[in-house]
PDB file of C-alpha atoms and ligand atoms in Angstrom:
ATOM      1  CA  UNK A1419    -100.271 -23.775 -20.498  1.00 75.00           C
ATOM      2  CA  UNK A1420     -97.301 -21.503 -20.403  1.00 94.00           C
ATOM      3  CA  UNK A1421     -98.066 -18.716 -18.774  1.00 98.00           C
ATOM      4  CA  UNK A1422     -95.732 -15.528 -18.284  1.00 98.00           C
ATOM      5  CA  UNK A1423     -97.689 -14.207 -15.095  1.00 98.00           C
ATOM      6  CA  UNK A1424     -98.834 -17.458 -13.675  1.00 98.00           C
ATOM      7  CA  UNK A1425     -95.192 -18.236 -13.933  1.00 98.00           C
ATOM      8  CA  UNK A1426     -94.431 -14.845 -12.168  1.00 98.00           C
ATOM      9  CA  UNK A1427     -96.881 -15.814  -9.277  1.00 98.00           C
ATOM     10  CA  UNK A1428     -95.280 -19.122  -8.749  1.00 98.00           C
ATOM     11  CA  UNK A1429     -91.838 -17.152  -8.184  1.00 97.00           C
ATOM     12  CA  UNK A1430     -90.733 -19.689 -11.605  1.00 97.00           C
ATOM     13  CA  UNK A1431     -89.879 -15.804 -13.213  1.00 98.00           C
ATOM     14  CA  UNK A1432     -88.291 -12.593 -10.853  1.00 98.00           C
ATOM     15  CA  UNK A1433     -90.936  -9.740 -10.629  1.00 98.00           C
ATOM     16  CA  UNK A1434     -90.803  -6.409  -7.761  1.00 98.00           C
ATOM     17  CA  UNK A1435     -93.778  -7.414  -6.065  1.00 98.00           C
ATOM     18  CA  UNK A1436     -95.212  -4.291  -3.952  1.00 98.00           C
ATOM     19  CA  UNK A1437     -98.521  -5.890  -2.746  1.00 98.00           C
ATOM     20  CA  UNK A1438    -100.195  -9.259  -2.627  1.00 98.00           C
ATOM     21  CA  UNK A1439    -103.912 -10.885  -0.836  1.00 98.00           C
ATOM     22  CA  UNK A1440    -105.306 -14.559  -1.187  1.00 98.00           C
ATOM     23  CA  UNK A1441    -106.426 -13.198  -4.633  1.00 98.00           C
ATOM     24  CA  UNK A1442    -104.063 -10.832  -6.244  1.00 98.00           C
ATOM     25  CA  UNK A1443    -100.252 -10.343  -7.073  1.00 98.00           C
ATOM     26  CA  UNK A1444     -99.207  -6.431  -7.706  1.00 99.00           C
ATOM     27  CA  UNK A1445     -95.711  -5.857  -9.105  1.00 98.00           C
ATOM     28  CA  UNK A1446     -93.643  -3.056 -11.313  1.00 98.00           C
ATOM     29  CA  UNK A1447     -94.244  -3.349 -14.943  1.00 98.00           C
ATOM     30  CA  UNK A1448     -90.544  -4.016 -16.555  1.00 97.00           C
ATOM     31  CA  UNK A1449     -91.245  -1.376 -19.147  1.00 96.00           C
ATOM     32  CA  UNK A1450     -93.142   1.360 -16.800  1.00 97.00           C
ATOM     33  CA  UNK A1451     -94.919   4.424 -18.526  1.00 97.00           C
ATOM     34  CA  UNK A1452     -95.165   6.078 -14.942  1.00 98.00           C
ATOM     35  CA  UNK A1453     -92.628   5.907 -11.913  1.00 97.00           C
ATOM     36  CA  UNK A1454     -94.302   3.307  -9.625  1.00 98.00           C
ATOM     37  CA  UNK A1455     -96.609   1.621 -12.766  1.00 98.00           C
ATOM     38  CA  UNK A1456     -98.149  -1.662 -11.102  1.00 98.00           C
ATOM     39  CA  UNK A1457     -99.594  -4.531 -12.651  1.00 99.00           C
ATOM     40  CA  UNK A1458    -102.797  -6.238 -10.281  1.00 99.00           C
ATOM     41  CA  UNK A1459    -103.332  -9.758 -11.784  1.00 98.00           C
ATOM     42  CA  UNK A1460    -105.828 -12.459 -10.047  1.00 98.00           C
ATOM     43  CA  UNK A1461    -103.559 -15.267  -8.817  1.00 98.00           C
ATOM     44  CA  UNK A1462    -106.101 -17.109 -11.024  1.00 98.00           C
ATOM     45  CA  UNK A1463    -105.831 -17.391 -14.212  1.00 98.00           C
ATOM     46  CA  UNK A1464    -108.285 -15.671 -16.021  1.00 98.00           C
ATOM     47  CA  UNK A1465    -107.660 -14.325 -19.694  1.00 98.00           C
ATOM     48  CA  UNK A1466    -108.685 -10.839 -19.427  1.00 98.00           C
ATOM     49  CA  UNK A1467    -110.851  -8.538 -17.950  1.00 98.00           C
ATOM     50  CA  UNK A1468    -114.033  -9.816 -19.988  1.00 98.00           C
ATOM     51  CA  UNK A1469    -113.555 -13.429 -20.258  1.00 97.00           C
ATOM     52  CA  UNK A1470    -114.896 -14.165 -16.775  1.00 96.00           C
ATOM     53  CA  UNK A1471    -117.724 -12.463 -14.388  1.00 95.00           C
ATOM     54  CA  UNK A1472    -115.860 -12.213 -11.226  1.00 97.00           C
ATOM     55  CA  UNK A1473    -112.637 -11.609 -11.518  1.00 97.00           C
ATOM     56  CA  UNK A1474    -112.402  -8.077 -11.755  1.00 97.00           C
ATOM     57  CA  UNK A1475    -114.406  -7.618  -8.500  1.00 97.00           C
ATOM     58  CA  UNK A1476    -112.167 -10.074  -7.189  1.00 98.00           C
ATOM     59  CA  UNK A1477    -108.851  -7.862  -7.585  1.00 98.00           C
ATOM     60  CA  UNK A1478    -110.474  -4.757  -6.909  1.00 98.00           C
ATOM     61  CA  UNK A1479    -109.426  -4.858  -3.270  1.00 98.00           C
ATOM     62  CA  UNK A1480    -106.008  -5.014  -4.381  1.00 98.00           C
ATOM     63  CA  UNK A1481    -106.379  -2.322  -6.941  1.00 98.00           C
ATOM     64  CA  UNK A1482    -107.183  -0.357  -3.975  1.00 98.00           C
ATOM     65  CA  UNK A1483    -104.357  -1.551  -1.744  1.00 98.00           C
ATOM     66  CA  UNK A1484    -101.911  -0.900  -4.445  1.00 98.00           C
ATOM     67  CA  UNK A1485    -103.304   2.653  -5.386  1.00 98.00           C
ATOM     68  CA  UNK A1486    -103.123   3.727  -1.441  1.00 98.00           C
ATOM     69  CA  UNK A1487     -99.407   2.288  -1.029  1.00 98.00           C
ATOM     70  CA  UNK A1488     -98.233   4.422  -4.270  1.00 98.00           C
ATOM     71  CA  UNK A1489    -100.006   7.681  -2.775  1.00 98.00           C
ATOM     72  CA  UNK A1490     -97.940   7.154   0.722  1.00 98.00           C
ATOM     73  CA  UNK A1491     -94.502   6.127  -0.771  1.00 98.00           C
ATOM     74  CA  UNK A1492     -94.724   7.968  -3.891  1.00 97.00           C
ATOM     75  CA  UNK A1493     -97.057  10.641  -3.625  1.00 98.00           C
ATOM     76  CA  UNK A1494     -99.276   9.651  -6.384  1.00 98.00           C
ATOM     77  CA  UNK A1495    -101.876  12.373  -6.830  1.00 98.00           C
ATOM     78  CA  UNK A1496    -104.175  10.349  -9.345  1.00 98.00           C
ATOM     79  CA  UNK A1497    -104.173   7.303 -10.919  1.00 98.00           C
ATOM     80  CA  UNK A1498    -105.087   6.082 -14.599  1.00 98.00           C
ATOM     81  CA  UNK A1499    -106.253   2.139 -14.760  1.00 98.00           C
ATOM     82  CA  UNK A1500    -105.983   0.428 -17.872  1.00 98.00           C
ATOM     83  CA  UNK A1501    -107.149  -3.122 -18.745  1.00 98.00           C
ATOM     84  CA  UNK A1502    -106.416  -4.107 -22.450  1.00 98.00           C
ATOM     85  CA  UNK A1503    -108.904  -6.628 -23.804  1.00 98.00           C
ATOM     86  CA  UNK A1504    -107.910  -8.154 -26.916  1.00 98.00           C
ATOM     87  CA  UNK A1505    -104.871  -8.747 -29.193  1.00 98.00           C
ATOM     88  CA  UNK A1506    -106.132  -5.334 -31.567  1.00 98.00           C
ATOM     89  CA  UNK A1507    -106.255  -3.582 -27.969  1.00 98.00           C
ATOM     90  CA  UNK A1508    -102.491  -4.181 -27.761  1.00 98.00           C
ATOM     91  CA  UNK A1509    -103.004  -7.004 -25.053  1.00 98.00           C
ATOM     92  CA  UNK A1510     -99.422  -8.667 -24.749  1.00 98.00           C
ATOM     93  CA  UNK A1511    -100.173 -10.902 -22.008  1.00 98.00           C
ATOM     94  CA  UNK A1512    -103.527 -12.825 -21.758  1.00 98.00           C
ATOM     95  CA  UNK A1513    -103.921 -13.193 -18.173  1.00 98.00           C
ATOM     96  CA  UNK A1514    -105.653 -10.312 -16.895  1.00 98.00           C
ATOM     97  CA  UNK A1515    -104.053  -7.486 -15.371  1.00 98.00           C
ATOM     98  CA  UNK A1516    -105.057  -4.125 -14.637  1.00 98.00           C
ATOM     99  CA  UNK A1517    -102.281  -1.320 -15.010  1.00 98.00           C
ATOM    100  CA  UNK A1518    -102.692   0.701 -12.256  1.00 98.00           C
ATOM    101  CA  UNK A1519    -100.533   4.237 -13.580  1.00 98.00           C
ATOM    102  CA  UNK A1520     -99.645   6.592 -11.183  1.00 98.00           C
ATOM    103  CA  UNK A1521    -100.343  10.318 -11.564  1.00 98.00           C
ATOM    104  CA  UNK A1522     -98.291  13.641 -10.396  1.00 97.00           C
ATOM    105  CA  UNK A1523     -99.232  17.196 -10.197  1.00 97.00           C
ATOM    106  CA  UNK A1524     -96.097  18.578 -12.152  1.00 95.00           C
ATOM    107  CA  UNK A1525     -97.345  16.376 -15.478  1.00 95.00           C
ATOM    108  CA  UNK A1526    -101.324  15.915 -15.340  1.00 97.00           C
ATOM    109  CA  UNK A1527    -103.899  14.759 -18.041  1.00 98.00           C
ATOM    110  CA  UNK A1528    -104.339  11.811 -20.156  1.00 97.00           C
ATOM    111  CA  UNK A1529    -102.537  12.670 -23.029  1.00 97.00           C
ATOM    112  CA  UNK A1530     -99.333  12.226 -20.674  1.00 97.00           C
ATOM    113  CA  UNK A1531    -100.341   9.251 -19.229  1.00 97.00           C
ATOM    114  CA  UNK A1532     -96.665   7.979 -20.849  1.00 96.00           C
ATOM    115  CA  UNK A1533     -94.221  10.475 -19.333  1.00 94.00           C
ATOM    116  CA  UNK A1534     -90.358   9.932 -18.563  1.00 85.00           C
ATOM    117  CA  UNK A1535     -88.811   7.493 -16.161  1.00 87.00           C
ATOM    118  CA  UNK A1536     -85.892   8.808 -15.000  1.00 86.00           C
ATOM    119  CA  UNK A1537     -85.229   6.379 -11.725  1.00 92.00           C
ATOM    120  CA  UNK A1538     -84.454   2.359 -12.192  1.00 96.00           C
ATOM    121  CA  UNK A1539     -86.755   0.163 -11.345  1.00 97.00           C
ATOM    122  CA  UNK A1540     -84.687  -0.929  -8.092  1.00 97.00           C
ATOM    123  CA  UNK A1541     -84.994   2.430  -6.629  1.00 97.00           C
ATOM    124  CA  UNK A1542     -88.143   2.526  -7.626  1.00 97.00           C
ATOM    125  CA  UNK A1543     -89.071  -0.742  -5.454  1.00 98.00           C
ATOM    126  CA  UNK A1544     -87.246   0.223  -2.478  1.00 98.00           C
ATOM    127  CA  UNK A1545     -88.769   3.288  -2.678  1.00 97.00           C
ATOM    128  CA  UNK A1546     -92.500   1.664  -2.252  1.00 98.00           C
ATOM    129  CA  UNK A1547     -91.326  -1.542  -0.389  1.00 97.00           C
ATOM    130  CA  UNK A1548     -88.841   0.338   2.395  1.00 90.00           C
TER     131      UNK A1548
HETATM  132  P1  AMP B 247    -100.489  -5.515 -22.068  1.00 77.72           P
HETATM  133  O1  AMP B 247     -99.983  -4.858 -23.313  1.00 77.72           O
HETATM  134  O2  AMP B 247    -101.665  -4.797 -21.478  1.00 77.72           O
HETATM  135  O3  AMP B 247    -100.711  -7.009 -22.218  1.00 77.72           O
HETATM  136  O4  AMP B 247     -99.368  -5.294 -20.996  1.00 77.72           O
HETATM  137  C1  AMP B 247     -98.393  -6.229 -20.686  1.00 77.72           C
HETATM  138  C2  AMP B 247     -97.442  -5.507 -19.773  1.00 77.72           C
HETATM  139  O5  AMP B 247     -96.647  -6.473 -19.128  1.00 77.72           O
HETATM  140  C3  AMP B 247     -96.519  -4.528 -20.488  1.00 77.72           C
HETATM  141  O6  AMP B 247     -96.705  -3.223 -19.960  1.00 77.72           O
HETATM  142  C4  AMP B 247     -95.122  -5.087 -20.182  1.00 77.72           C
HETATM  143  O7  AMP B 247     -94.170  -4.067 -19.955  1.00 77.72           O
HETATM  144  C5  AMP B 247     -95.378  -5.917 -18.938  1.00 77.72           C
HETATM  145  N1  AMP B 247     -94.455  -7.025 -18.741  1.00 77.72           N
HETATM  146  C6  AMP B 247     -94.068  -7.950 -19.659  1.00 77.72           C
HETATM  147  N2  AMP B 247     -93.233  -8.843 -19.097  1.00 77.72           N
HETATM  148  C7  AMP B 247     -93.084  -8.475 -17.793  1.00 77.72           C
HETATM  149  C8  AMP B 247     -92.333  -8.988 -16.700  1.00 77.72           C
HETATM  150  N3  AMP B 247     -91.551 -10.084 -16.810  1.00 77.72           N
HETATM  151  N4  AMP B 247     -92.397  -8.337 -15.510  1.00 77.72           N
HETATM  152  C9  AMP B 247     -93.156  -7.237 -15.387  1.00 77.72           C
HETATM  153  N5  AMP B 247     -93.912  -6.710 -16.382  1.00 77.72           N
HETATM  154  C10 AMP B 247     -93.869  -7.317 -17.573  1.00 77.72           C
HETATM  155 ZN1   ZN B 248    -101.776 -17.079 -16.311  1.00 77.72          ZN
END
């Protein structure tokens, strides 16, 4: 099976990893809709978020981790997580990950959950990692 994020996990493809555990990877989505949006996938592979019992309880610790580390370094003030099921969901990638999108004051509410990026994605990193 050829797998874009179990390829990730194994280091076989670059990603800006901000958080892992025994059971999760977190890393910066290449095409971010937020500045600091994650991506929590189970080092498992597992299809999506349906397809097995588990494995969303599994990376919820991580979820967690991930949302804590972007309120210290970024001062995320809320979060929006998003877990696309399904090709007609827009699923891209069928190994489950959970976009973990973080909020700010000065651009609040759902219908701006896609907002501007105006830093790269190395500053960005540093930013959360440093
Ligand atoms: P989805 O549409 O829910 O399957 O989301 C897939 C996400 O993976 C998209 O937001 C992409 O920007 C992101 N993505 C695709 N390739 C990579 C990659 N190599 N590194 C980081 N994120 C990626
Ligand atoms: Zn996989």
């Amino acid at each position: 099976m050829d797998c874009l994020f179990c390829r990730i996990i194994e280091s076989e493809i670059p990603s800006k990893r901000v958080f892992e555990d025994e059971t999760a990877v977190a890393f910066l989505d290449i095409n971010p809709w937020q500045c600091g949006h994650t991506l929590v996938i189970p080092r498992r592979h597992v299809a999506d978020a349906l397809s097995d019992p588990t494995a969303l309880t599994e990376i919820a610790p991580a979820l967690r981790q991930v949302g804590t580390l972007l309120q210290d370094k970024l001062g995320a003030s809320g979060f929006n997580l998003l877990s696309n099921v399904g090709a007609d969901s827009g699923q891209e990638v069928f190994h489950l990950h959970v976009h973990v999108i973080p909020r700010y004051a000065d651009n609040p509410g759902i219908a701006h959950m896609r907002g501007e990026i105006t830093d790269d994605l190395e500053t960005i990193h540093r930013r959360i990692t440093g």
